PDB file of C-alpha atoms in Angstrom:
ATOM      1  CA  ALA A   1      12.016  -3.289 -13.416  1.00  0.00           C
ATOM      2  CA  GLN A   2       8.502  -2.291 -12.442  1.00  0.00           C
ATOM      3  CA  SER A   3       7.420   1.188 -11.838  1.00  0.00           C
ATOM      4  CA  VAL A   4       4.506   3.377 -11.349  1.00  0.00           C
ATOM      5  CA  ALA A   5       4.150   7.111 -12.098  1.00  0.00           C
ATOM      6  CA  GLN A   6       1.522   9.450 -10.837  1.00  0.00           C
ATOM      7  CA  PRO A   7       2.351  12.587 -12.789  1.00  0.00           C
ATOM      8  CA  GLU A   8       0.298  14.992 -10.664  1.00  0.00           C
ATOM      9  CA  ASP A   9       1.210  15.619  -7.025  1.00  0.00           C
ATOM     10  CA  GLN A  10      -2.097  17.406  -6.514  1.00  0.00           C
ATOM     11  CA  VAL A  11      -5.421  17.526  -8.258  1.00  0.00           C
ATOM     12  CA  ASN A  12      -8.100  20.082  -7.557  1.00  0.00           C
ATOM     13  CA  VAL A  13     -11.741  19.646  -8.410  1.00  0.00           C
ATOM     14  CA  ALA A  14     -15.008  21.429  -7.485  1.00  0.00           C
ATOM     15  CA  GLU A  15     -17.566  19.335  -5.868  1.00  0.00           C
ATOM     16  CA  GLY A  16     -19.980  17.825  -8.327  1.00  0.00           C
ATOM     17  CA  ASN A  17     -17.414  17.806 -11.122  1.00  0.00           C
ATOM     18  CA  PRO A  18     -15.905  14.710 -12.561  1.00  0.00           C
ATOM     19  CA  LEU A  19     -12.341  13.847 -11.397  1.00  0.00           C
ATOM     20  CA  THR A  20      -9.523  11.979 -12.814  1.00  0.00           C
ATOM     21  CA  VAL A  21      -6.354  10.829 -11.117  1.00  0.00           C
ATOM     22  CA  LYS A  22      -3.609   9.740 -13.524  1.00  0.00           C
ATOM     23  CA  CYS A  23      -1.416   6.703 -13.338  1.00  0.00           C
ATOM     24  CA  THR A  24       0.937   5.082 -15.773  1.00  0.00           C
ATOM     25  CA  TYR A  25       2.945   1.834 -15.124  1.00  0.00           C
ATOM     26  CA  SER A  26       5.843  -0.160 -16.435  1.00  0.00           C
ATOM     27  CA  VAL A  27       5.957  -3.890 -15.877  1.00  0.00           C
ATOM     28  CA  SER A  28       7.068  -6.961 -17.706  1.00  0.00           C
ATOM     29  CA  GLY A  29       4.206  -9.151 -18.519  1.00  0.00           C
ATOM     30  CA  ASN A  30       0.622  -8.761 -17.597  1.00  0.00           C
ATOM     31  CA  PRO A  31       0.095  -6.196 -14.752  1.00  0.00           C
ATOM     32  CA  TYR A  32      -2.025  -6.432 -11.695  1.00  0.00           C
ATOM     33  CA  LEU A  33      -3.099  -2.855 -10.944  1.00  0.00           C
ATOM     34  CA  PHE A  34      -4.634  -1.342  -7.905  1.00  0.00           C
ATOM     35  CA  TRP A  35      -5.806   1.920  -6.350  1.00  0.00           C
ATOM     36  CA  TYR A  36      -5.712   2.720  -2.761  1.00  0.00           C
ATOM     37  CA  VAL A  37      -6.774   5.793  -0.800  1.00  0.00           C
ATOM     38  CA  GLN A  38      -5.218   7.174   2.355  1.00  0.00           C
ATOM     39  CA  TYR A  39      -7.030   9.546   4.712  1.00  0.00           C
ATOM     40  CA  PRO A  40      -4.959  11.603   7.178  1.00  0.00           C
ATOM     41  CA  ASN A  41      -3.511   9.450   9.968  1.00  0.00           C
ATOM     42  CA  ARG A  42      -5.012   6.333   8.544  1.00  0.00           C
ATOM     43  CA  GLY A  43      -3.833   3.220   6.776  1.00  0.00           C
ATOM     44  CA  LEU A  44      -4.494   2.618   3.069  1.00  0.00           C
ATOM     45  CA  GLN A  45      -7.904   1.515   1.953  1.00  0.00           C
ATOM     46  CA  PHE A  46      -8.431  -0.590  -1.179  1.00  0.00           C
ATOM     47  CA  LEU A  47     -10.553   1.025  -3.859  1.00  0.00           C
ATOM     48  CA  LEU A  48     -10.411  -1.227  -6.828  1.00  0.00           C
ATOM     49  CA  LYS A  49      -8.126  -3.611  -8.860  1.00  0.00           C
ATOM     50  CA  TYR A  50      -7.606  -4.778 -12.451  1.00  0.00           C
ATOM     51  CA  ILE A  51      -6.381  -8.297 -13.091  1.00  0.00           C
ATOM     52  CA  THR A  52      -8.030  -9.309 -16.296  1.00  0.00           C
ATOM     53  CA  GLY A  53     -11.163  -8.870 -18.261  1.00  0.00           C
ATOM     54  CA  ASP A  54     -13.120  -5.724 -18.738  1.00  0.00           C
ATOM     55  CA  ASN A  55     -10.988  -2.521 -19.111  1.00  0.00           C
ATOM     56  CA  LEU A  56     -13.363  -0.454 -17.048  1.00  0.00           C
ATOM     57  CA  VAL A  57     -13.233  -1.458 -13.370  1.00  0.00           C
ATOM     58  CA  LYS A  58     -15.671  -0.385 -10.778  1.00  0.00           C
ATOM     59  CA  GLY A  59     -14.835  -0.039  -7.169  1.00  0.00           C
ATOM     60  CA  SER A  60     -15.712   1.376  -3.742  1.00  0.00           C
ATOM     61  CA  TYR A  61     -17.426   4.740  -3.142  1.00  0.00           C
ATOM     62  CA  GLY A  62     -18.392   5.320  -6.794  1.00  0.00           C
ATOM     63  CA  PHE A  63     -14.820   5.153  -8.180  1.00  0.00           C
ATOM     64  CA  GLU A  64     -13.801   3.407 -11.420  1.00  0.00           C
ATOM     65  CA  ALA A  65     -10.710   3.076 -13.295  1.00  0.00           C
ATOM     66  CA  GLU A  66      -9.826   2.414 -16.957  1.00  0.00           C
ATOM     67  CA  PHE A  67      -7.069   0.098 -18.018  1.00  0.00           C
ATOM     68  CA  ASN A  68      -5.408   1.064 -21.234  1.00  0.00           C
ATOM     69  CA  LYS A  69      -2.776  -1.437 -22.370  1.00  0.00           C
ATOM     70  CA  SER A  70      -1.453   0.444 -25.212  1.00  0.00           C
ATOM     71  CA  GLN A  71      -0.887   3.630 -23.164  1.00  0.00           C
ATOM     72  CA  THR A  72       0.075   1.554 -20.104  1.00  0.00           C
ATOM     73  CA  SER A  73      -2.313   3.594 -17.949  1.00  0.00           C
ATOM     74  CA  PHE A  74      -4.755   3.010 -15.246  1.00  0.00           C
ATOM     75  CA  HIS A  75      -6.504   6.297 -14.481  1.00  0.00           C
ATOM     76  CA  LEU A  76      -8.956   6.619 -11.589  1.00  0.00           C
ATOM     77  CA  LYS A  77     -12.182   8.404 -12.237  1.00  0.00           C
ATOM     78  CA  LYS A  78     -15.390   9.455 -10.565  1.00  0.00           C
ATOM     79  CA  PRO A  79     -18.282  11.124 -12.375  1.00  0.00           C
ATOM     80  CA  SER A  80     -19.214  13.548  -9.536  1.00  0.00           C
ATOM     81  CA  ALA A  81     -16.608  14.475  -6.830  1.00  0.00           C
ATOM     82  CA  LEU A  82     -17.566  14.865  -3.110  1.00  0.00           C
ATOM     83  CA  VAL A  83     -15.776  16.946  -0.511  1.00  0.00           C
ATOM     84  CA  SER A  84     -15.284  13.679   1.404  1.00  0.00           C
ATOM     85  CA  ASP A  85     -13.252  12.245  -1.432  1.00  0.00           C
ATOM     86  CA  SER A  86     -10.358  14.644  -0.481  1.00  0.00           C
ATOM     87  CA  ALA A  87      -7.505  12.393   0.316  1.00  0.00           C
ATOM     88  CA  LEU A  88      -4.244  10.959  -0.897  1.00  0.00           C
ATOM     89  CA  TYR A  89      -4.597   8.403  -3.616  1.00  0.00           C
ATOM     90  CA  PHE A  90      -1.988   5.811  -4.633  1.00  0.00           C
ATOM     91  CA  CYS A  91      -1.831   3.688  -7.662  1.00  0.00           C
ATOM     92  CA  ALA A  92       0.177   0.339  -7.380  1.00  0.00           C
ATOM     93  CA  VAL A  93       1.331  -2.396  -9.681  1.00  0.00           C
ATOM     94  CA  ARG A  94       2.323  -6.010  -9.042  1.00  0.00           C
ATOM     95  CA  GLY A  95       4.126  -7.901 -11.732  1.00  0.00           C
ATOM     96  CA  PRO A  96       4.130 -11.596 -12.489  1.00  0.00           C
ATOM     97  CA  ASN A  97       6.161 -13.902 -10.239  1.00  0.00           C
ATOM     98  CA  GLN A  98       6.617 -11.085  -7.735  1.00  0.00           C
ATOM     99  CA  GLY A  99       4.707 -12.674  -4.870  1.00  0.00           C
ATOM    100  CA  GLY A 100       2.499 -10.007  -3.351  1.00  0.00           C
ATOM    101  CA  LYS A 101       5.004  -7.192  -3.769  1.00  0.00           C
ATOM    102  CA  LEU A 102       3.277  -3.982  -4.624  1.00  0.00           C
ATOM    103  CA  ILE A 103       5.103  -1.104  -6.274  1.00  0.00           C
ATOM    104  CA  PHE A 104       3.395   2.153  -5.358  1.00  0.00           C
ATOM    105  CA  GLY A 105       3.363   5.431  -7.190  1.00  0.00           C
ATOM    106  CA  GLN A 106       4.281   8.646  -5.262  1.00  0.00           C
ATOM    107  CA  GLY A 107       0.604   9.491  -4.546  1.00  0.00           C
ATOM    108  CA  THR A 108      -1.696  12.284  -5.697  1.00  0.00           C
ATOM    109  CA  GLU A 109      -3.335  14.676  -3.269  1.00  0.00           C
ATOM    110  CA  LEU A 110      -6.905  15.146  -4.291  1.00  0.00           C
ATOM    111  CA  SER A 111      -8.653  18.266  -3.031  1.00  0.00           C
ATOM    112  CA  VAL A 112     -12.407  18.675  -3.647  1.00  0.00           C
ATOM    113  CA  LYS A 113     -13.702  22.121  -2.823  1.00  0.00           C
ATOM    114  CA  PRO A 114     -17.466  22.884  -2.150  1.00  0.00           C
TER     115      PRO A 114
ATOM    116  CA  ASP B   1     -11.525  -0.680  10.031  1.00  0.00           C
ATOM    117  CA  SER B   2      -9.551  -3.211   7.834  1.00  0.00           C
ATOM    118  CA  GLY B   3      -9.326  -5.837  10.627  1.00  0.00           C
ATOM    119  CA  VAL B   4      -5.463  -5.544  10.573  1.00  0.00           C
ATOM    120  CA  THR B   5      -4.084  -4.469  13.928  1.00  0.00           C
ATOM    121  CA  GLN B   6      -0.656  -2.967  14.646  1.00  0.00           C
ATOM    122  CA  THR B   7       1.084  -2.084  17.914  1.00  0.00           C
ATOM    123  CA  PRO B   8       2.252   0.198  18.924  1.00  0.00           C
ATOM    124  CA  LYS B   9       0.678   3.264  17.288  1.00  0.00           C
ATOM    125  CA  HIS B  10       3.633   5.534  18.087  1.00  0.00           C
ATOM    126  CA  LEU B  11       7.107   4.714  19.043  1.00  0.00           C
ATOM    127  CA  ILE B  12       9.856   7.229  19.914  1.00  0.00           C
ATOM    128  CA  THR B  13      13.374   6.015  20.333  1.00  0.00           C
ATOM    129  CA  ALA B  14      17.062   7.013  20.050  1.00  0.00           C
ATOM    130  CA  THR B  15      19.646   6.282  17.393  1.00  0.00           C
ATOM    131  CA  GLY B  16      21.357   2.967  17.845  1.00  0.00           C
ATOM    132  CA  GLN B  17      18.429   1.381  19.574  1.00  0.00           C
ATOM    133  CA  ARG B  18      16.308  -1.637  18.535  1.00  0.00           C
ATOM    134  CA  VAL B  19      12.562  -1.817  18.331  1.00  0.00           C
ATOM    135  CA  THR B  20       9.880  -4.417  17.498  1.00  0.00           C
ATOM    136  CA  LEU B  21       6.719  -3.630  15.585  1.00  0.00           C
ATOM    137  CA  ARG B  22       3.848  -6.122  15.820  1.00  0.00           C
ATOM    138  CA  CYS B  23       1.050  -6.884  13.306  1.00  0.00           C
ATOM    139  CA  SER B  24      -1.959  -9.087  13.621  1.00  0.00           C
ATOM    140  CA  PRO B  25      -3.544 -10.004  10.323  1.00  0.00           C
ATOM    141  CA  ARG B  26      -7.244 -10.313   9.525  1.00  0.00           C
ATOM    142  CA  SER B  27      -8.685 -13.504  10.693  1.00  0.00           C
ATOM    143  CA  GLY B  28      -7.933 -16.248   8.182  1.00  0.00           C
ATOM    144  CA  ASP B  29      -5.402 -14.230   6.213  1.00  0.00           C
ATOM    145  CA  LEU B  30      -2.241 -16.224   5.574  1.00  0.00           C
ATOM    146  CA  SER B  31      -0.111 -13.488   3.962  1.00  0.00           C
ATOM    147  CA  VAL B  32       1.447 -10.608   5.828  1.00  0.00           C
ATOM    148  CA  TYR B  33       3.266  -7.716   4.124  1.00  0.00           C
ATOM    149  CA  TRP B  34       5.430  -4.926   5.579  1.00  0.00           C
ATOM    150  CA  TYR B  35       5.755  -1.443   3.962  1.00  0.00           C
ATOM    151  CA  GLN B  36       7.657   1.658   4.888  1.00  0.00           C
ATOM    152  CA  GLN B  37       6.213   5.087   4.227  1.00  0.00           C
ATOM    153  CA  SER B  38       8.508   8.132   4.369  1.00  0.00           C
ATOM    154  CA  LEU B  39       8.258  11.541   2.797  1.00  0.00           C
ATOM    155  CA  ASP B  40      11.488  11.054   0.581  1.00  0.00           C
ATOM    156  CA  GLN B  41      11.025   7.491  -0.359  1.00  0.00           C
ATOM    157  CA  GLY B  42       7.228   7.149  -0.494  1.00  0.00           C
ATOM    158  CA  LEU B  43       5.629   3.731   0.089  1.00  0.00           C
ATOM    159  CA  GLN B  44       8.178   0.999  -0.165  1.00  0.00           C
ATOM    160  CA  PHE B  45       7.661  -2.684   0.032  1.00  0.00           C
ATOM    161  CA  LEU B  46       9.869  -4.491   2.544  1.00  0.00           C
ATOM    162  CA  ILE B  47       8.939  -8.069   2.980  1.00  0.00           C
ATOM    163  CA  GLN B  48       6.117 -10.631   2.593  1.00  0.00           C
ATOM    164  CA  TYR B  49       5.440 -13.740   4.599  1.00  0.00           C
ATOM    165  CA  TYR B  50       2.990 -16.511   3.702  1.00  0.00           C
ATOM    166  CA  ASN B  51       1.967 -19.018   6.385  1.00  0.00           C
ATOM    167  CA  GLY B  52       5.239 -18.580   8.165  1.00  0.00           C
ATOM    168  CA  GLU B  53       7.586 -18.520   5.200  1.00  0.00           C
ATOM    169  CA  GLU B  54       9.248 -15.708   3.526  1.00  0.00           C
ATOM    170  CA  ARG B  55       7.667 -15.165   0.088  1.00  0.00           C
ATOM    171  CA  ALA B  56       9.012 -12.008  -1.342  1.00  0.00           C
ATOM    172  CA  LYS B  57      11.621  -9.365  -0.393  1.00  0.00           C
ATOM    173  CA  GLY B  58      12.049  -5.748  -1.273  1.00  0.00           C
ATOM    174  CA  ASN B  59      14.676  -3.288  -0.448  1.00  0.00           C
ATOM    175  CA  ILE B  60      14.786  -4.276   3.201  1.00  0.00           C
ATOM    176  CA  LEU B  61      17.898  -3.128   5.027  1.00  0.00           C
ATOM    177  CA  GLU B  62      20.136  -5.881   6.707  1.00  0.00           C
ATOM    178  CA  ARG B  63      19.433  -4.055   9.933  1.00  0.00           C
ATOM    179  CA  PHE B  64      15.789  -5.015   9.624  1.00  0.00           C
ATOM    180  CA  SER B  65      14.310  -8.450   9.903  1.00  0.00           C
ATOM    181  CA  ALA B  66      10.812  -9.914  10.173  1.00  0.00           C
ATOM    182  CA  GLN B  67       9.148 -13.115  11.028  1.00  0.00           C
ATOM    183  CA  GLN B  68       5.627 -14.661  10.990  1.00  0.00           C
ATOM    184  CA  PHE B  69       4.696 -16.952  13.870  1.00  0.00           C
ATOM    185  CA  PRO B  70       2.438 -20.033  13.868  1.00  0.00           C
ATOM    186  CA  ASP B  71      -0.496 -17.936  15.023  1.00  0.00           C
ATOM    187  CA  LEU B  72       0.205 -15.805  11.876  1.00  0.00           C
ATOM    188  CA  HIS B  73       0.960 -12.597  13.580  1.00  0.00           C
ATOM    189  CA  SER B  74       4.162 -10.899  12.440  1.00  0.00           C
ATOM    190  CA  GLU B  75       6.874  -8.878  13.868  1.00  0.00           C
ATOM    191  CA  LEU B  76       9.241  -6.390  12.215  1.00  0.00           C
ATOM    192  CA  ASN B  77      12.518  -5.845  14.093  1.00  0.00           C
ATOM    193  CA  LEU B  78      14.524  -2.821  13.338  1.00  0.00           C
ATOM    194  CA  SER B  79      18.001  -2.466  14.952  1.00  0.00           C
ATOM    195  CA  SER B  80      20.907  -0.024  15.044  1.00  0.00           C
ATOM    196  CA  LEU B  81      18.290   2.675  14.272  1.00  0.00           C
ATOM    197  CA  GLU B  82      19.255   5.745  12.361  1.00  0.00           C
ATOM    198  CA  LEU B  83      17.416   9.096  11.908  1.00  0.00           C
ATOM    199  CA  GLY B  84      16.470   8.123   8.391  1.00  0.00           C
ATOM    200  CA  ASP B  85      14.521   5.176   9.754  1.00  0.00           C
ATOM    201  CA  SER B  86      11.917   7.520  11.042  1.00  0.00           C
ATOM    202  CA  ALA B  87       8.757   6.538   9.117  1.00  0.00           C
ATOM    203  CA  LEU B  88       5.368   5.062   9.099  1.00  0.00           C
ATOM    204  CA  TYR B  89       5.433   1.285   9.059  1.00  0.00           C
ATOM    205  CA  PHE B  90       2.538  -0.387   7.611  1.00  0.00           C
ATOM    206  CA  CYS B  91       1.434  -4.037   7.789  1.00  0.00           C
ATOM    207  CA  ALA B  92      -0.983  -5.482   5.443  1.00  0.00           C
ATOM    208  CA  SER B  93      -2.657  -8.892   4.969  1.00  0.00           C
ATOM    209  CA  SER B  94      -4.387 -10.649   2.229  1.00  0.00           C
ATOM    210  CA  PRO B  95      -6.623 -13.789   2.030  1.00  0.00           C
ATOM    211  CA  ARG B  96      -5.674 -16.778  -0.101  1.00  0.00           C
ATOM    212  CA  TYR B  97      -6.755 -16.414  -3.656  1.00  0.00           C
ATOM    213  CA  ARG B  98      -7.407 -12.663  -3.339  1.00  0.00           C
ATOM    214  CA  ASP B  99      -5.058 -10.053  -4.725  1.00  0.00           C
ATOM    215  CA  GLU B 100      -5.946  -7.048  -2.774  1.00  0.00           C
ATOM    216  CA  GLN B 101      -4.128  -6.245   0.426  1.00  0.00           C
ATOM    217  CA  PHE B 102      -5.802  -4.849   3.601  1.00  0.00           C
ATOM    218  CA  PHE B 103      -3.649  -2.351   5.492  1.00  0.00           C
ATOM    219  CA  GLY B 104      -3.408  -1.736   9.160  1.00  0.00           C
ATOM    220  CA  PRO B 105      -3.316   1.754  10.682  1.00  0.00           C
ATOM    221  CA  GLY B 106       0.500   1.863  10.864  1.00  0.00           C
ATOM    222  CA  THR B 107       3.154   2.483  13.404  1.00  0.00           C
ATOM    223  CA  ARG B 108       4.831   5.845  13.457  1.00  0.00           C
ATOM    224  CA  LEU B 109       8.545   5.494  14.422  1.00  0.00           C
ATOM    225  CA  THR B 110      10.373   8.560  15.403  1.00  0.00           C
ATOM    226  CA  VAL B 111      14.174   8.072  15.797  1.00  0.00           C
ATOM    227  CA  LEU B 112      15.740  10.994  17.749  1.00  0.00           C
TER     228      LEU B 112
END
């Protein structure tokens, strides 16, 4: 069965510092991996995806993620956090032959303080 | 704005009732997905339609059903509502040959 784990419910970072939001996954076969962000009272916004190719994926708003097959991880990173990055972040996985079904992690609340 | 629209934004109803949630995908997107977001279950995939046909199914209750119409809009029908059905219901769409899904703003359902 496919699953996604986001081990941290909350991540606190000072503005200007680098941030990492962790994600590990379990899937049979090659994974399709995604990061989404949710602002209060809004829908999810797509940030980036990994399908194949370079393990470092760049996305929207300066975010990037590193795919690590041996550790089955797909951590979200940003070199310099902004207060406006404060939001709820979701990692998601899609396995092969699953149509478009996304399995989401429980989400990580990112708080960036000035 | 993702281009996916959902109506209504809020819905308050009583146990045992039936409601219909509506979704209009982005122009040209053939796939529509429904998700449920609740505090205890998180974000759960319910069902996917592609060009009118069911493509994938998640843990969707038998009391719930969905369909996609020829104009590609979709409806999610929830019947015999229970308190536990209170949640945010999201619709998403994706274009052909793209993997990312674009989410609508959601419908917040409150069952009293």
